Short mmCIF file of C-alpha atoms in Angstrom, two decimals:
data_model
loop_
_atom_site.label_atom_id
_atom_site.label_comp_id
_atom_site.label_asym_id
_atom_site.label_seq_id
_atom_site.Cartn_x
_atom_site.Cartn_y
_atom_site.Cartn_z
CA MET A 1 72.49 64.84 93.66
CA PRO A 2 74.93 67.19 91.82
CA LYS A 3 77.86 68.55 93.76
CA ASN A 4 77.78 72.19 94.75
CA PRO A 5 80.40 73.85 92.50
CA ARG A 6 81.13 76.37 95.25
CA VAL A 7 82.18 73.68 97.74
CA HIS A 8 85.85 72.82 97.42
CA LYS A 9 88.02 70.18 98.96
CA PRO A 10 90.36 71.71 101.53
CA LEU A 11 93.53 73.28 100.19
CA ASP A 12 96.86 71.93 101.34
CA ALA A 13 99.73 74.18 102.43
CA THR A 14 101.22 74.34 98.91
CA ASP A 15 97.89 75.34 97.36
CA LEU A 16 97.38 78.00 100.04
CA ALA A 17 100.85 79.40 99.43
CA LEU A 18 100.20 79.59 95.67
CA VAL A 19 96.84 81.31 96.20
CA ARG A 20 98.40 83.82 98.61
CA LEU A 21 101.17 84.70 96.16
CA LEU A 22 98.73 85.09 93.28
CA GLU A 23 96.54 87.34 95.43
CA GLN A 24 99.55 89.60 95.92
CA ASP A 25 100.56 89.56 92.24
CA GLY A 26 98.37 87.76 89.72
CA ARG A 27 100.98 88.27 87.01
CA MET A 28 103.73 86.45 88.89
CA SER A 29 105.51 84.03 86.55
CA ASN A 30 105.29 80.29 87.04
CA ALA A 31 109.06 80.19 87.63
CA HIS A 32 108.81 82.81 90.39
CA LEU A 33 105.81 81.08 91.98
CA ALA A 34 107.62 77.73 91.99
CA ARG A 35 110.75 79.28 93.51
CA GLU A 36 108.76 81.08 96.24
CA VAL A 37 106.85 77.93 97.21
CA GLY A 38 109.83 75.60 96.84
CA ILE A 39 108.43 73.24 94.21
CA ALA A 40 109.41 72.30 90.67
CA GLU A 41 108.11 74.53 87.88
CA SER A 42 106.25 71.60 86.30
CA THR A 43 104.58 70.81 89.65
CA CYS A 44 103.67 74.49 90.07
CA LEU A 45 102.08 74.60 86.62
CA VAL A 46 99.98 71.51 87.40
CA ARG A 47 98.98 72.90 90.82
CA VAL A 48 97.91 76.31 89.46
CA ARG A 49 95.99 74.65 86.59
CA GLY A 50 94.27 72.42 89.15
CA LEU A 51 93.30 75.45 91.26
CA ARG A 52 91.75 77.03 88.15
CA ASP A 53 89.98 73.82 87.13
CA ARG A 54 88.51 73.43 90.63
CA GLY A 55 87.25 77.02 90.58
CA VAL A 56 89.48 78.18 93.45
CA ILE A 57 91.16 80.69 91.13
CA ARG A 58 88.33 82.24 89.17
CA GLY A 59 90.48 84.53 87.06
CA ILE A 60 93.22 87.13 87.00
CA HIS A 61 91.88 90.58 86.15
CA ALA A 62 93.16 94.06 85.48
CA ASP A 63 91.77 96.69 87.88
CA ILE A 64 90.68 99.45 85.47
CA ASP A 65 89.86 102.99 86.61
CA PRO A 66 86.37 103.69 85.16
CA MET A 67 87.12 107.42 84.90
CA ALA A 68 90.23 106.76 82.81
CA VAL A 69 88.16 104.88 80.21
CA GLY A 70 85.35 107.44 79.98
CA ARG A 71 82.95 106.05 82.60
CA PRO A 72 83.22 108.54 85.48
CA VAL A 73 79.69 108.06 86.87
CA GLU A 74 79.59 105.05 89.19
CA ALA A 75 76.49 103.87 90.99
CA MET A 76 75.16 101.01 93.07
CA ILE A 77 71.64 100.11 92.01
CA ALA A 78 69.44 98.26 94.50
CA VAL A 79 66.96 96.03 92.67
CA ARG A 80 63.91 94.51 94.32
CA PHE A 81 61.80 91.81 92.70
CA GLY A 82 58.10 91.17 93.16
CA GLY A 83 56.84 87.62 93.27
CA HIS A 84 60.27 85.99 93.44
CA ARG A 85 59.88 83.64 90.49
CA ARG A 86 62.97 81.52 89.94
CA SER A 87 62.92 82.17 86.18
CA HIS A 88 63.14 85.94 86.75
CA PHE A 89 66.17 85.55 89.01
CA GLU A 90 67.85 83.09 86.65
CA GLN A 91 67.38 85.39 83.66
CA PHE A 92 68.64 88.41 85.63
CA THR A 93 71.67 86.49 86.91
CA LYS A 94 72.50 85.26 83.42
CA GLU A 95 72.09 88.54 81.51
CA VAL A 96 72.80 91.54 83.73
CA PRO A 97 76.48 90.85 84.61
CA SER A 98 77.39 90.89 80.90
CA LEU A 99 75.78 94.27 80.13
CA PRO A 100 78.20 97.08 79.19
CA GLY A 101 79.33 99.03 82.24
CA VAL A 102 78.34 96.43 84.84
CA LEU A 103 81.22 96.02 87.29
CA GLY A 104 79.42 93.53 89.52
CA ALA A 105 76.03 92.04 90.34
CA TYR A 106 75.34 90.71 93.82
CA HIS A 107 72.36 88.55 94.78
CA VAL A 108 71.81 89.31 98.47
CA SER A 109 69.44 88.60 101.32
CA GLY A 110 67.16 91.12 102.97
CA ALA A 111 64.79 93.73 101.55
CA ILE A 112 66.92 94.12 98.40
CA ASP A 113 67.38 91.19 96.02
CA TYR A 114 70.32 92.44 93.94
CA TYR A 115 72.88 95.18 93.96
CA VAL A 116 74.25 96.11 90.55
CA HIS A 117 77.47 98.13 90.45
CA VAL A 118 77.79 100.12 87.22
CA ALA A 119 80.04 102.72 85.63
CA CYS A 120 78.57 104.99 82.95
CA PRO A 121 79.80 107.87 80.78
CA SER A 122 77.19 110.31 82.14
CA ALA A 123 74.22 110.71 84.45
CA ASP A 124 71.92 110.55 81.41
CA GLU A 125 73.41 107.21 80.39
CA LEU A 126 73.05 105.94 83.95
CA ARG A 127 69.35 106.84 83.85
CA ASP A 128 68.98 105.13 80.47
CA PHE A 129 70.79 102.02 81.77
CA VAL A 130 68.37 101.72 84.68
CA LEU A 131 65.31 102.24 82.49
CA ASP A 132 66.46 100.12 79.53
CA HIS A 133 68.17 97.25 81.32
CA LEU A 134 66.77 96.94 84.83
CA THR A 135 63.31 98.33 85.52
CA ASN A 136 61.77 96.80 82.39
CA ARG A 137 62.88 93.23 83.27
CA PRO A 138 60.30 90.62 84.21
CA GLY A 139 59.73 90.52 87.94
CA VAL A 140 61.59 93.75 88.77
CA LEU A 141 59.43 95.78 91.12
CA HIS A 142 61.78 98.62 92.08
CA ALA A 143 65.25 99.97 91.39
CA GLU A 144 66.95 102.60 93.54
CA THR A 145 70.16 104.22 92.36
CA SER A 146 72.87 105.51 94.69
CA LEU A 147 75.77 107.45 93.20
CA ILE A 148 79.23 106.43 94.33
CA PHE A 149 81.37 109.45 95.12
CA ASP A 150 84.53 107.54 96.00
CA ALA A 151 85.43 103.85 95.90
CA GLN A 152 88.34 102.06 97.53
CA ARG A 153 89.19 98.53 96.48
CA GLY A 154 89.56 96.16 99.42
CA ARG A 155 93.09 95.19 100.30
CA GLY A 156 92.18 92.13 102.32
CA THR A 157 93.13 88.66 101.20
CA MET A 158 91.30 85.36 101.11
CA THR A 159 94.16 83.48 102.74
CA ARG A 160 95.50 84.05 106.22
CA PRO A 161 99.23 84.13 106.98
CA GLU A 162 98.76 81.49 109.70
CA ASP A 163 97.48 79.05 107.03
CA LEU A 164 100.81 79.09 105.22
CA PRO A 165 103.56 76.52 105.76
CA GLY A 166 106.20 77.45 108.31
CA THR A 167 104.01 80.07 110.02
CA PRO A 168 103.46 79.52 113.76
CA ALA A 169 99.84 78.84 114.67
#
């Protein structure tokens, strides 16, 4: 049976410290990371590469303001499938996240099957996106669009301070 790629071996204190620092500043240099954690730069490089290879660190990304790049209309689109054929979900999962303007696609439980977060240049282009890229897909039964008036990026972290070395439990 293949291993679940989303199941990871537990992180040790050094790995947790590296992850925490990279959460705070993904552009932190290897030298600074190594100094903060108290390990050699070569060890730090190997550790961070290992975290990437294991899928713990999935990427370092710029947080771009959609309005600043000409996409001021943001929406969350709730997509419901009919029939629930695996091939329809697999095709949707493979193709939709790479469409222009898609900020995220979330396969969820409940009455809705997917939420698709998009940013578009105008309301007309949002309508066209829904019609051209979502409602005409195999298996899609319904799409409901909710405009986003204001969005705040979460400031929470994946690691807890009490998981770090030298922190009282």
